[in-house]
């Protein structure tokens, strides 16, 4: 059983009628709806309960954390962001969605500004599969077609990814590295660009496939208890560590 926790700030859906029509129960519940299955259990957290919902204890019980945030990145306490970073370094998997590129934990884990260029004209997007053999691309065709999305463009100020699985191409001609894999410490991180709140992106079956695949991919098999470097004795001198 994979234990997934979804953080969604849940503000646009409550403050904007247009967004509320697309996601009446919030983006987190849309994602929970298609993810939950016999082998995936999902809990959700919003900005209102971010302190308790992403406590050390709750993060310990999380295999993969999914993050959607946009207008309230600054209201996520630094301490929570550090806790998330620590847990990834120990081995928790993480999926950052859309505007999560500017969230505190993503910036901590990347170490760069994570800035990108953007415009919101409702352009179509083709999300091209550039690594068809990658587990996150399983079940996709050559590309995912999205009738309307916010345009995110390069340069995207992130470190060189370990793997680029998807590249978005927009109606205006811009391109963007839309599906990126990283390892930080023992943890795996996937960044996935589509998902602007006013478009029904998370209802798209191919987008759902990517997020589901990303959960299976990001779930680690190893979780360190703590991050402190241990002081050890010289092997073979009274302490056989392999015994
Ligand atoms: Zn957006």
JSON list of C-alpha atoms and ligand atoms in Angstrom, two decimals:
[
{"chain": "A", "resi": 1, "resn": "UNK", "atom": "CA", "xyz": [0.00, 0.00, 0.00]},
{"chain": "A", "resi": 2, "resn": "UNK", "atom": "CA", "xyz": [1.44, 3.39, -1.03]},
{"chain": "A", "resi": 3, "resn": "UNK", "atom": "CA", "xyz": [0.55, 6.18, 1.39]},
{"chain": "A", "resi": 4, "resn": "UNK", "atom": "CA", "xyz": [0.07, 9.41, -0.58]},
{"chain": "A", "resi": 5, "resn": "UNK", "atom": "CA", "xyz": [-0.53, 12.82, 0.96]},
{"chain": "A", "resi": 6, "resn": "UNK", "atom": "CA", "xyz": [-1.74, 15.70, -1.22]},
{"chain": "A", "resi": 7, "resn": "UNK", "atom": "CA", "xyz": [-1.08, 19.28, -0.19]},
{"chain": "A", "resi": 8, "resn": "UNK", "atom": "CA", "xyz": [-3.27, 21.82, -1.99]},
{"chain": "A", "resi": 9, "resn": "UNK", "atom": "CA", "xyz": [-3.46, 25.40, -0.72]},
{"chain": "A", "resi": 10, "resn": "UNK", "atom": "CA", "xyz": [-7.19, 25.37, -1.71]},
{"chain": "A", "resi": 11, "resn": "UNK", "atom": "CA", "xyz": [-7.70, 29.11, -2.16]},
{"chain": "A", "resi": 12, "resn": "UNK", "atom": "CA", "xyz": [-8.49, 29.65, -5.88]},
{"chain": "A", "resi": 13, "resn": "UNK", "atom": "CA", "xyz": [-11.31, 27.10, -5.71]},
{"chain": "A", "resi": 14, "resn": "UNK", "atom": "CA", "xyz": [-12.93, 29.02, -2.84]},
{"chain": "A", "resi": 15, "resn": "UNK", "atom": "CA", "xyz": [-12.22, 32.57, -4.07]},
{"chain": "A", "resi": 16, "resn": "UNK", "atom": "CA", "xyz": [-12.89, 32.30, -7.80]},
{"chain": "A", "resi": 17, "resn": "UNK", "atom": "CA", "xyz": [-16.19, 31.15, -9.34]},
{"chain": "A", "resi": 18, "resn": "UNK", "atom": "CA", "xyz": [-14.58, 30.04, -12.59]},
{"chain": "A", "resi": 19, "resn": "UNK", "atom": "CA", "xyz": [-12.12, 27.80, -10.76]},
{"chain": "A", "resi": 20, "resn": "UNK", "atom": "CA", "xyz": [-14.84, 26.49, -8.43]},
{"chain": "A", "resi": 21, "resn": "UNK", "atom": "CA", "xyz": [-16.76, 25.27, -11.49]},
{"chain": "A", "resi": 22, "resn": "UNK", "atom": "CA", "xyz": [-13.75, 23.29, -12.69]},
{"chain": "A", "resi": 23, "resn": "UNK", "atom": "CA", "xyz": [-12.83, 21.88, -9.26]},
{"chain": "A", "resi": 24, "resn": "UNK", "atom": "CA", "xyz": [-15.93, 22.10, -7.04]},
{"chain": "A", "resi": 25, "resn": "UNK", "atom": "CA", "xyz": [-14.32, 19.97, -4.29]},
{"chain": "A", "resi": 26, "resn": "UNK", "atom": "CA", "xyz": [-10.84, 21.39, -4.77]},
{"chain": "A", "resi": 27, "resn": "UNK", "atom": "CA", "xyz": [-7.88, 20.20, -6.83]},
{"chain": "A", "resi": 28, "resn": "UNK", "atom": "CA", "xyz": [-6.79, 17.89, -3.98]},
{"chain": "A", "resi": 29, "resn": "UNK", "atom": "CA", "xyz": [-10.07, 15.96, -4.04]},
{"chain": "A", "resi": 30, "resn": "UNK", "atom": "CA", "xyz": [-10.00, 15.67, -7.84]},
{"chain": "A", "resi": 31, "resn": "UNK", "atom": "CA", "xyz": [-6.53, 14.11, -7.62]},
{"chain": "A", "resi": 32, "resn": "UNK", "atom": "CA", "xyz": [-7.52, 11.93, -4.66]},
{"chain": "A", "resi": 33, "resn": "UNK", "atom": "CA", "xyz": [-10.52, 10.74, -6.67]},
{"chain": "A", "resi": 34, "resn": "UNK", "atom": "CA", "xyz": [-8.51, 9.28, -9.53]},
{"chain": "A", "resi": 35, "resn": "UNK", "atom": "CA", "xyz": [-5.51, 8.13, -7.48]},
{"chain": "A", "resi": 36, "resn": "UNK", "atom": "CA", "xyz": [-7.15, 6.20, -4.70]},
{"chain": "A", "resi": 37, "resn": "UNK", "atom": "CA", "xyz": [-7.20, 2.48, -5.41]},
{"chain": "A", "resi": 38, "resn": "UNK", "atom": "CA", "xyz": [-6.53, -0.92, -3.85]},
{"chain": "A", "resi": 39, "resn": "UNK", "atom": "CA", "xyz": [-2.84, -0.10, -3.53]},
{"chain": "A", "resi": 40, "resn": "UNK", "atom": "CA", "xyz": [-2.86, 3.71, -3.11]},
{"chain": "A", "resi": 41, "resn": "UNK", "atom": "CA", "xyz": [-4.28, 5.35, 0.01]},
{"chain": "A", "resi": 42, "resn": "UNK", "atom": "CA", "xyz": [-4.66, 9.15, -0.10]},
{"chain": "A", "resi": 43, "resn": "UNK", "atom": "CA", "xyz": [-4.87, 11.81, 2.62]},
{"chain": "A", "resi": 44, "resn": "UNK", "atom": "CA", "xyz": [-5.22, 15.51, 1.89]},
{"chain": "A", "resi": 45, "resn": "UNK", "atom": "CA", "xyz": [-3.95, 18.68, 3.54]},
{"chain": "A", "resi": 46, "resn": "UNK", "atom": "CA", "xyz": [-4.79, 22.31, 2.79]},
{"chain": "A", "resi": 47, "resn": "UNK", "atom": "CA", "xyz": [-3.20, 25.59, 3.85]},
{"chain": "A", "resi": 48, "resn": "UNK", "atom": "CA", "xyz": [-5.68, 25.79, 6.75]},
{"chain": "A", "resi": 49, "resn": "UNK", "atom": "CA", "xyz": [-4.15, 22.73, 8.42]},
{"chain": "A", "resi": 50, "resn": "UNK", "atom": "CA", "xyz": [-0.67, 22.74, 6.91]},
{"chain": "A", "resi": 51, "resn": "UNK", "atom": "CA", "xyz": [1.09, 22.73, 10.33]},
{"chain": "A", "resi": 52, "resn": "UNK", "atom": "CA", "xyz": [-0.72, 19.62, 11.59]},
{"chain": "A", "resi": 53, "resn": "UNK", "atom": "CA", "xyz": [-1.20, 17.98, 8.20]},
{"chain": "A", "resi": 54, "resn": "UNK", "atom": "CA", "xyz": [2.50, 18.10, 7.42]},
{"chain": "A", "resi": 55, "resn": "UNK", "atom": "CA", "xyz": [3.77, 17.46, 10.95]},
{"chain": "A", "resi": 56, "resn": "UNK", "atom": "CA", "xyz": [6.86, 15.33, 11.41]},
{"chain": "A", "resi": 57, "resn": "UNK", "atom": "CA", "xyz": [4.67, 12.41, 12.40]},
{"chain": "A", "resi": 58, "resn": "UNK", "atom": "CA", "xyz": [2.37, 12.74, 9.36]},
{"chain": "A", "resi": 59, "resn": "UNK", "atom": "CA", "xyz": [5.35, 13.04, 7.00]},
{"chain": "A", "resi": 60, "resn": "UNK", "atom": "CA", "xyz": [6.88, 9.89, 8.51]},
{"chain": "A", "resi": 61, "resn": "UNK", "atom": "CA", "xyz": [3.70, 8.08, 7.49]},
{"chain": "A", "resi": 62, "resn": "UNK", "atom": "CA", "xyz": [3.85, 9.45, 3.92]},
{"chain": "A", "resi": 63, "resn": "UNK", "atom": "CA", "xyz": [5.48, 7.57, 1.04]},
{"chain": "A", "resi": 64, "resn": "UNK", "atom": "CA", "xyz": [4.79, 10.22, -1.62]},
{"chain": "A", "resi": 65, "resn": "UNK", "atom": "CA", "xyz": [3.81, 13.84, -1.07]},
{"chain": "A", "resi": 66, "resn": "UNK", "atom": "CA", "xyz": [2.05, 15.72, -3.91]},
{"chain": "A", "resi": 67, "resn": "UNK", "atom": "CA", "xyz": [2.20, 19.53, -3.83]},
{"chain": "A", "resi": 68, "resn": "UNK", "atom": "CA", "xyz": [-0.08, 22.09, -5.50]},
{"chain": "A", "resi": 69, "resn": "UNK", "atom": "CA", "xyz": [0.38, 25.73, -4.43]},
{"chain": "A", "resi": 70, "resn": "UNK", "atom": "CA", "xyz": [0.30, 29.10, -6.13]},
{"chain": "A", "resi": 71, "resn": "UNK", "atom": "CA", "xyz": [-0.84, 32.28, -4.40]},
{"chain": "A", "resi": 72, "resn": "UNK", "atom": "CA", "xyz": [0.09, 31.38, -0.82]},
{"chain": "A", "resi": 73, "resn": "UNK", "atom": "CA", "xyz": [3.59, 29.92, -1.01]},
{"chain": "A", "resi": 74, "resn": "UNK", "atom": "CA", "xyz": [4.74, 32.55, 1.52]},
{"chain": "A", "resi": 75, "resn": "UNK", "atom": "CA", "xyz": [2.10, 31.45, 4.04]},
{"chain": "A", "resi": 76, "resn": "UNK", "atom": "CA", "xyz": [3.58, 27.96, 4.31]},
{"chain": "A", "resi": 77, "resn": "UNK", "atom": "CA", "xyz": [5.83, 28.21, 7.38]},
{"chain": "A", "resi": 78, "resn": "UNK", "atom": "CA", "xyz": [9.58, 27.85, 6.74]},
{"chain": "A", "resi": 79, "resn": "UNK", "atom": "CA", "xyz": [9.65, 25.11, 9.35]},
{"chain": "A", "resi": 80, "resn": "UNK", "atom": "CA", "xyz": [7.13, 23.03, 7.36]},
{"chain": "A", "resi": 81, "resn": "UNK", "atom": "CA", "xyz": [9.19, 23.47, 4.18]},
{"chain": "A", "resi": 82, "resn": "UNK", "atom": "CA", "xyz": [12.33, 22.35, 6.01]},
{"chain": "A", "resi": 83, "resn": "UNK", "atom": "CA", "xyz": [10.50, 19.33, 7.41]},
{"chain": "A", "resi": 84, "resn": "UNK", "atom": "CA", "xyz": [9.46, 18.34, 3.87]},
{"chain": "A", "resi": 85, "resn": "UNK", "atom": "CA", "xyz": [13.00, 18.80, 2.57]},
{"chain": "A", "resi": 86, "resn": "UNK", "atom": "CA", "xyz": [14.40, 16.64, 5.40]},
{"chain": "A", "resi": 87, "resn": "UNK", "atom": "CA", "xyz": [11.88, 13.90, 4.72]},
{"chain": "A", "resi": 88, "resn": "UNK", "atom": "CA", "xyz": [12.76, 13.84, 1.01]},
{"chain": "A", "resi": 89, "resn": "UNK", "atom": "CA", "xyz": [16.46, 13.55, 1.89]},
{"chain": "A", "resi": 90, "resn": "UNK", "atom": "CA", "xyz": [15.55, 10.58, 4.11]},
{"chain": "A", "resi": 91, "resn": "UNK", "atom": "CA", "xyz": [13.68, 8.91, 1.24]},
{"chain": "A", "resi": 92, "resn": "UNK", "atom": "CA", "xyz": [10.12, 10.30, 0.86]},
{"chain": "A", "resi": 93, "resn": "UNK", "atom": "CA", "xyz": [8.98, 10.66, -2.76]},
{"chain": "A", "resi": 94, "resn": "UNK", "atom": "CA", "xyz": [7.63, 14.00, -3.97]},
{"chain": "A", "resi": 95, "resn": "UNK", "atom": "CA", "xyz": [5.57, 15.21, -6.92]},
{"chain": "A", "resi": 96, "resn": "UNK", "atom": "CA", "xyz": [5.42, 18.97, -7.49]},
{"chain": "A", "resi": 97, "resn": "UNK", "atom": "CA", "xyz": [2.57, 20.12, -9.71]},
{"chain": "A", "resi": 98, "resn": "UNK", "atom": "CA", "xyz": [2.35, 23.21, -11.93]},
{"chain": "A", "resi": 99, "resn": "UNK", "atom": "CA", "xyz": [2.99, 26.42, -9.90]},
{"chain": "A", "resi": 100, "resn": "UNK", "atom": "CA", "xyz": [4.59, 24.31, -7.16]},
{"chain": "A", "resi": 101, "resn": "UNK", "atom": "CA", "xyz": [7.81, 25.34, -8.92]},
{"chain": "A", "resi": 102, "resn": "UNK", "atom": "CA", "xyz": [7.86, 28.42, -6.67]},
{"chain": "A", "resi": 103, "resn": "UNK", "atom": "CA", "xyz": [6.91, 26.63, -3.46]},
{"chain": "A", "resi": 104, "resn": "UNK", "atom": "CA", "xyz": [9.32, 26.79, -0.53]},
{"chain": "A", "resi": 105, "resn": "UNK", "atom": "CA", "xyz": [10.11, 23.06, -0.47]},
{"chain": "A", "resi": 106, "resn": "UNK", "atom": "CA", "xyz": [10.80, 22.93, -4.24]},
{"chain": "A", "resi": 107, "resn": "UNK", "atom": "CA", "xyz": [13.17, 25.90, -4.03]},
{"chain": "A", "resi": 108, "resn": "UNK", "atom": "CA", "xyz": [14.92, 24.37, -1.01]},
{"chain": "A", "resi": 109, "resn": "UNK", "atom": "CA", "xyz": [15.36, 21.08, -2.84]},
{"chain": "A", "resi": 110, "resn": "UNK", "atom": "CA", "xyz": [16.54, 22.69, -6.09]},
{"chain": "A", "resi": 111, "resn": "UNK", "atom": "CA", "xyz": [18.68, 25.47, -4.62]},
{"chain": "A", "resi": 112, "resn": "UNK", "atom": "CA", "xyz": [17.89, 27.87, -7.49]},
{"chain": "A", "resi": 113, "resn": "UNK", "atom": "CA", "xyz": [15.24, 30.56, -8.12]},
{"chain": "A", "resi": 114, "resn": "UNK", "atom": "CA", "xyz": [13.09, 28.12, -10.14]},
{"chain": "A", "resi": 115, "resn": "UNK", "atom": "CA", "xyz": [11.89, 31.14, -12.14]},
{"chain": "A", "resi": 116, "resn": "UNK", "atom": "CA", "xyz": [10.26, 30.61, -15.53]},
{"chain": "A", "resi": 117, "resn": "UNK", "atom": "CA", "xyz": [8.49, 32.73, -18.12]},
{"chain": "A", "resi": 118, "resn": "UNK", "atom": "CA", "xyz": [4.71, 32.58, -18.40]},
{"chain": "A", "resi": 119, "resn": "UNK", "atom": "CA", "xyz": [1.59, 34.00, -20.01]},
{"chain": "A", "resi": 120, "resn": "UNK", "atom": "CA", "xyz": [-2.03, 33.06, -19.65]},
{"chain": "A", "resi": 121, "resn": "UNK", "atom": "CA", "xyz": [-3.78, 33.19, -23.03]},
{"chain": "A", "resi": 122, "resn": "UNK", "atom": "CA", "xyz": [-5.43, 29.77, -23.00]},
{"chain": "A", "resi": 123, "resn": "UNK", "atom": "CA", "xyz": [-3.09, 28.39, -25.66]},
{"chain": "A", "resi": 124, "resn": "UNK", "atom": "CA", "xyz": [-3.25, 24.70, -26.44]},
{"chain": "A", "resi": 125, "resn": "UNK", "atom": "CA", "xyz": [-0.34, 22.61, -25.27]},
{"chain": "A", "resi": 126, "resn": "UNK", "atom": "CA", "xyz": [1.16, 19.39, -26.52]},
{"chain": "A", "resi": 127, "resn": "UNK", "atom": "CA", "xyz": [3.12, 17.62, -23.81]},
{"chain": "A", "resi": 128, "resn": "UNK", "atom": "CA", "xyz": [5.56, 15.50, -25.78]},
{"chain": "A", "resi": 129, "resn": "UNK", "atom": "CA", "xyz": [6.88, 12.22, -24.46]},
{"chain": "A", "resi": 130, "resn": "UNK", "atom": "CA", "xyz": [10.64, 12.35, -24.91]},
{"chain": "A", "resi": 131, "resn": "UNK", "atom": "CA", "xyz": [11.44, 9.20, -22.89]},
{"chain": "A", "resi": 132, "resn": "UNK", "atom": "CA", "xyz": [8.81, 6.62, -23.90]},
{"chain": "A", "resi": 133, "resn": "UNK", "atom": "CA", "xyz": [10.59, 3.85, -21.95]},
{"chain": "A", "resi": 134, "resn": "UNK", "atom": "CA", "xyz": [10.46, 5.79, -18.67]},
{"chain": "A", "resi": 135, "resn": "UNK", "atom": "CA", "xyz": [8.04, 4.39, -16.03]},
{"chain": "A", "resi": 136, "resn": "UNK", "atom": "CA", "xyz": [6.32, 7.80, -15.79]},
{"chain": "A", "resi": 137, "resn": "UNK", "atom": "CA", "xyz": [5.49, 7.70, -19.53]},
{"chain": "A", "resi": 138, "resn": "UNK", "atom": "CA", "xyz": [3.91, 4.23, -19.37]},
{"chain": "A", "resi": 139, "resn": "UNK", "atom": "CA", "xyz": [0.54, 4.14, -21.16]},
{"chain": "A", "resi": 140, "resn": "UNK", "atom": "CA", "xyz": [0.94, 7.48, -22.95]},
{"chain": "A", "resi": 141, "resn": "UNK", "atom": "CA", "xyz": [0.92, 8.08, -26.71]},
{"chain": "A", "resi": 142, "resn": "UNK", "atom": "CA", "xyz": [3.37, 10.41, -28.46]},
{"chain": "A", "resi": 143, "resn": "UNK", "atom": "CA", "xyz": [1.98, 13.41, -26.65]},
{"chain": "A", "resi": 144, "resn": "UNK", "atom": "CA", "xyz": [-0.78, 14.63, -24.34]},
{"chain": "A", "resi": 145, "resn": "UNK", "atom": "CA", "xyz": [-3.03, 17.24, -25.95]},
{"chain": "A", "resi": 146, "resn": "UNK", "atom": "CA", "xyz": [-4.45, 19.94, -23.69]},
{"chain": "A", "resi": 147, "resn": "UNK", "atom": "CA", "xyz": [-6.93, 22.28, -25.31]},
{"chain": "A", "resi": 148, "resn": "UNK", "atom": "CA", "xyz": [-6.07, 25.12, -22.94]},
{"chain": "A", "resi": 149, "resn": "UNK", "atom": "CA", "xyz": [-3.25, 25.64, -20.48]},
{"chain": "A", "resi": 150, "resn": "UNK", "atom": "CA", "xyz": [-1.23, 28.44, -19.02]},
{"chain": "A", "resi": 151, "resn": "UNK", "atom": "CA", "xyz": [1.96, 28.81, -21.05]},
{"chain": "A", "resi": 152, "resn": "UNK", "atom": "CA", "xyz": [5.15, 28.15, -19.10]},
{"chain": "A", "resi": 153, "resn": "UNK", "atom": "CA", "xyz": [8.32, 28.86, -21.06]},
{"chain": "A", "resi": 154, "resn": "UNK", "atom": "CA", "xyz": [12.07, 28.48, -20.85]},
{"chain": "A", "resi": 155, "resn": "UNK", "atom": "CA", "xyz": [14.41, 29.39, -19.39]},
{"chain": "A", "resi": 156, "resn": "UNK", "atom": "CA", "xyz": [13.32, 27.39, -16.34]},
{"chain": "A", "resi": 157, "resn": "UNK", "atom": "CA", "xyz": [15.94, 28.10, -13.68]},
{"chain": "A", "resi": 158, "resn": "UNK", "atom": "CA", "xyz": [16.31, 24.63, -12.18]},
{"chain": "A", "resi": 159, "resn": "UNK", "atom": "CA", "xyz": [19.41, 22.42, -11.94]},
{"chain": "A", "resi": 160, "resn": "UNK", "atom": "CA", "xyz": [19.97, 20.02, -14.82]},
{"chain": "A", "resi": 161, "resn": "UNK", "atom": "CA", "xyz": [17.48, 17.19, -14.19]},
{"chain": "A", "resi": 162, "resn": "UNK", "atom": "CA", "xyz": [18.52, 13.54, -13.96]},
{"chain": "A", "resi": 163, "resn": "UNK", "atom": "CA", "xyz": [15.91, 12.75, -16.59]},
{"chain": "A", "resi": 164, "resn": "UNK", "atom": "CA", "xyz": [13.59, 14.82, -18.78]},
{"chain": "A", "resi": 165, "resn": "UNK", "atom": "CA", "xyz": [10.52, 12.72, -19.49]},
{"chain": "A", "resi": 166, "resn": "UNK", "atom": "CA", "xyz": [8.19, 15.33, -21.03]},
{"chain": "A", "resi": 167, "resn": "UNK", "atom": "CA", "xyz": [8.58, 18.56, -22.99]},
{"chain": "A", "resi": 168, "resn": "UNK", "atom": "CA", "xyz": [5.63, 20.89, -23.51]},
{"chain": "A", "resi": 169, "resn": "UNK", "atom": "CA", "xyz": [5.12, 22.78, -26.75]},
{"chain": "A", "resi": 170, "resn": "UNK", "atom": "CA", "xyz": [2.62, 25.65, -26.80]},
{"chain": "A", "resi": 171, "resn": "UNK", "atom": "CA", "xyz": [0.47, 27.25, -29.48]},
{"chain": "A", "resi": 172, "resn": "UNK", "atom": "CA", "xyz": [2.64, 30.37, -29.34]},
{"chain": "A", "resi": 173, "resn": "UNK", "atom": "CA", "xyz": [5.77, 28.36, -30.10]},
{"chain": "A", "resi": 174, "resn": "UNK", "atom": "CA", "xyz": [7.32, 28.26, -26.63]},
{"chain": "A", "resi": 175, "resn": "UNK", "atom": "CA", "xyz": [8.77, 25.06, -25.26]},
{"chain": "A", "resi": 176, "resn": "UNK", "atom": "CA", "xyz": [9.12, 24.02, -21.63]},
{"chain": "A", "resi": 177, "resn": "UNK", "atom": "CA", "xyz": [10.65, 21.07, -19.81]},
{"chain": "A", "resi": 178, "resn": "UNK", "atom": "CA", "xyz": [7.35, 19.76, -18.43]},
{"chain": "A", "resi": 179, "resn": "UNK", "atom": "CA", "xyz": [8.26, 16.50, -16.72]},
{"chain": "A", "resi": 180, "resn": "UNK", "atom": "CA", "xyz": [11.53, 16.38, -14.80]},
{"chain": "A", "resi": 181, "resn": "UNK", "atom": "CA", "xyz": [13.07, 13.77, -12.48]},
{"chain": "A", "resi": 182, "resn": "UNK", "atom": "CA", "xyz": [15.49, 14.51, -9.67]},
{"chain": "A", "resi": 183, "resn": "UNK", "atom": "CA", "xyz": [17.08, 12.62, -6.82]},
{"chain": "A", "resi": 184, "resn": "UNK", "atom": "CA", "xyz": [17.90, 14.47, -3.64]},
{"chain": "A", "resi": 185, "resn": "UNK", "atom": "CA", "xyz": [19.48, 12.35, -0.90]},
{"chain": "A", "resi": 186, "resn": "UNK", "atom": "CA", "xyz": [17.47, 9.13, -0.74]},
{"chain": "A", "resi": 187, "resn": "UNK", "atom": "CA", "xyz": [14.33, 10.70, -2.23]},
{"chain": "A", "resi": 188, "resn": "UNK", "atom": "CA", "xyz": [12.94, 10.96, -5.73]},
{"chain": "A", "resi": 189, "resn": "UNK", "atom": "CA", "xyz": [11.26, 14.12, -7.04]},
{"chain": "A", "resi": 190, "resn": "UNK", "atom": "CA", "xyz": [9.10, 14.63, -10.12]},
{"chain": "A", "resi": 191, "resn": "UNK", "atom": "CA", "xyz": [8.07, 18.06, -11.39]},
{"chain": "A", "resi": 192, "resn": "UNK", "atom": "CA", "xyz": [5.03, 18.14, -13.71]},
{"chain": "A", "resi": 193, "resn": "UNK", "atom": "CA", "xyz": [4.04, 21.42, -15.38]},
{"chain": "A", "resi": 194, "resn": "UNK", "atom": "CA", "xyz": [0.37, 21.17, -16.54]},
{"chain": "A", "resi": 195, "resn": "UNK", "atom": "CA", "xyz": [-2.37, 22.07, -14.05]},
{"chain": "A", "resi": 196, "resn": "UNK", "atom": "CA", "xyz": [-3.30, 25.75, -14.04]},
{"chain": "A", "resi": 197, "resn": "UNK", "atom": "CA", "xyz": [-6.35, 26.09, -11.78]},
{"chain": "A", "resi": 198, "resn": "UNK", "atom": "CA", "xyz": [-8.78, 27.54, -14.35]},
{"chain": "A", "resi": 199, "resn": "UNK", "atom": "CA", "xyz": [-8.35, 24.67, -16.86]},
{"chain": "A", "resi": 200, "resn": "UNK", "atom": "CA", "xyz": [-9.74, 21.13, -16.36]},
{"chain": "A", "resi": 201, "resn": "UNK", "atom": "CA", "xyz": [-6.25, 19.62, -16.71]},
{"chain": "A", "resi": 202, "resn": "UNK", "atom": "CA", "xyz": [-6.49, 17.18, -13.81]},
{"chain": "A", "resi": 203, "resn": "UNK", "atom": "CA", "xyz": [-9.64, 15.66, -15.32]},
{"chain": "A", "resi": 204, "resn": "UNK", "atom": "CA", "xyz": [-7.61, 14.65, -18.39]},
{"chain": "A", "resi": 205, "resn": "UNK", "atom": "CA", "xyz": [-7.02, 10.85, -18.37]},
{"chain": "A", "resi": 206, "resn": "UNK", "atom": "CA", "xyz": [-3.45, 11.16, -19.73]},
{"chain": "A", "resi": 207, "resn": "UNK", "atom": "CA", "xyz": [-2.54, 13.73, -17.08]},
{"chain": "A", "resi": 208, "resn": "UNK", "atom": "CA", "xyz": [-4.01, 11.37, -14.48]},
{"chain": "A", "resi": 209, "resn": "UNK", "atom": "CA", "xyz": [-1.84, 8.57, -15.90]},
{"chain": "A", "resi": 210, "resn": "UNK", "atom": "CA", "xyz": [1.30, 10.69, -15.49]},
{"chain": "A", "resi": 211, "resn": "UNK", "atom": "CA", "xyz": [0.49, 11.55, -11.87]},
{"chain": "A", "resi": 212, "resn": "UNK", "atom": "CA", "xyz": [-0.35, 7.92, -11.04]},
{"chain": "A", "resi": 213, "resn": "UNK", "atom": "CA", "xyz": [2.86, 6.70, -12.72]},
{"chain": "A", "resi": 214, "resn": "UNK", "atom": "CA", "xyz": [4.83, 9.39, -10.89]},
{"chain": "A", "resi": 215, "resn": "UNK", "atom": "CA", "xyz": [3.51, 8.15, -7.54]},
{"chain": "A", "resi": 216, "resn": "UNK", "atom": "CA", "xyz": [4.66, 4.58, -8.27]},
{"chain": "A", "resi": 217, "resn": "UNK", "atom": "CA", "xyz": [8.02, 5.88, -9.54]},
{"chain": "A", "resi": 218, "resn": "UNK", "atom": "CA", "xyz": [8.65, 8.26, -6.62]},
{"chain": "A", "resi": 219, "resn": "UNK", "atom": "CA", "xyz": [7.85, 5.77, -3.87]},
{"chain": "A", "resi": 220, "resn": "UNK", "atom": "CA", "xyz": [11.19, 4.81, -2.37]},
{"chain": "A", "resi": 221, "resn": "UNK", "atom": "CA", "xyz": [12.20, 1.44, -0.95]},
{"chain": "A", "resi": 222, "resn": "UNK", "atom": "CA", "xyz": [14.50, 2.97, 1.64]},
{"chain": "A", "resi": 223, "resn": "UNK", "atom": "CA", "xyz": [13.92, 5.54, 4.37]},
{"chain": "A", "resi": 224, "resn": "UNK", "atom": "CA", "xyz": [16.69, 6.72, 6.68]},
{"chain": "A", "resi": 225, "resn": "UNK", "atom": "CA", "xyz": [15.74, 7.21, 10.35]},
{"chain": "A", "resi": 226, "resn": "UNK", "atom": "CA", "xyz": [17.77, 10.40, 10.63]},
{"chain": "A", "resi": 227, "resn": "UNK", "atom": "CA", "xyz": [20.20, 12.48, 8.62]},
{"chain": "A", "resi": 228, "resn": "UNK", "atom": "CA", "xyz": [23.07, 12.83, 11.08]},
{"chain": "A", "resi": 229, "resn": "UNK", "atom": "CA", "xyz": [26.33, 11.32, 9.81]},
{"chain": "A", "resi": 230, "resn": "UNK", "atom": "CA", "xyz": [27.32, 8.52, 12.21]},
{"chain": "A", "resi": 231, "resn": "UNK", "atom": "CA", "xyz": [30.80, 8.27, 13.72]},
{"chain": "A", "resi": 232, "resn": "UNK", "atom": "CA", "xyz": [32.00, 4.69, 13.26]},
{"chain": "A", "resi": 233, "resn": "UNK", "atom": "CA", "xyz": [34.81, 2.40, 14.34]},
{"chain": "A", "resi": 234, "resn": "UNK", "atom": "CA", "xyz": [37.41, 1.09, 11.93]},
{"chain": "A", "resi": 235, "resn": "UNK", "atom": "CA", "xyz": [36.05, -2.12, 10.35]},
{"chain": "A", "resi": 236, "resn": "UNK", "atom": "CA", "xyz": [37.55, -5.36, 11.62]},
{"chain": "A", "resi": 237, "resn": "UNK", "atom": "CA", "xyz": [38.64, -3.86, 14.95]},
{"chain": "A", "resi": 238, "resn": "UNK", "atom": "CA", "xyz": [36.12, -5.30, 17.35]},
{"chain": "A", "resi": 239, "resn": "UNK", "atom": "CA", "xyz": [33.06, -4.21, 15.42]},
{"chain": "A", "resi": 240, "resn": "UNK", "atom": "CA", "xyz": [32.01, -6.26, 12.44]},
{"chain": "A", "resi": 241, "resn": "UNK", "atom": "CA", "xyz": [29.20, -4.13, 11.02]},
{"chain": "A", "resi": 242, "resn": "UNK", "atom": "CA", "xyz": [28.15, -6.85, 8.59]},
{"chain": "A", "resi": 243, "resn": "UNK", "atom": "CA", "xyz": [27.64, -9.58, 11.18]},
{"chain": "B", "resi": 1, "resn": "LIG", "atom": "ZN1", "xyz": [-0.92, 28.67, -13.11]}
]
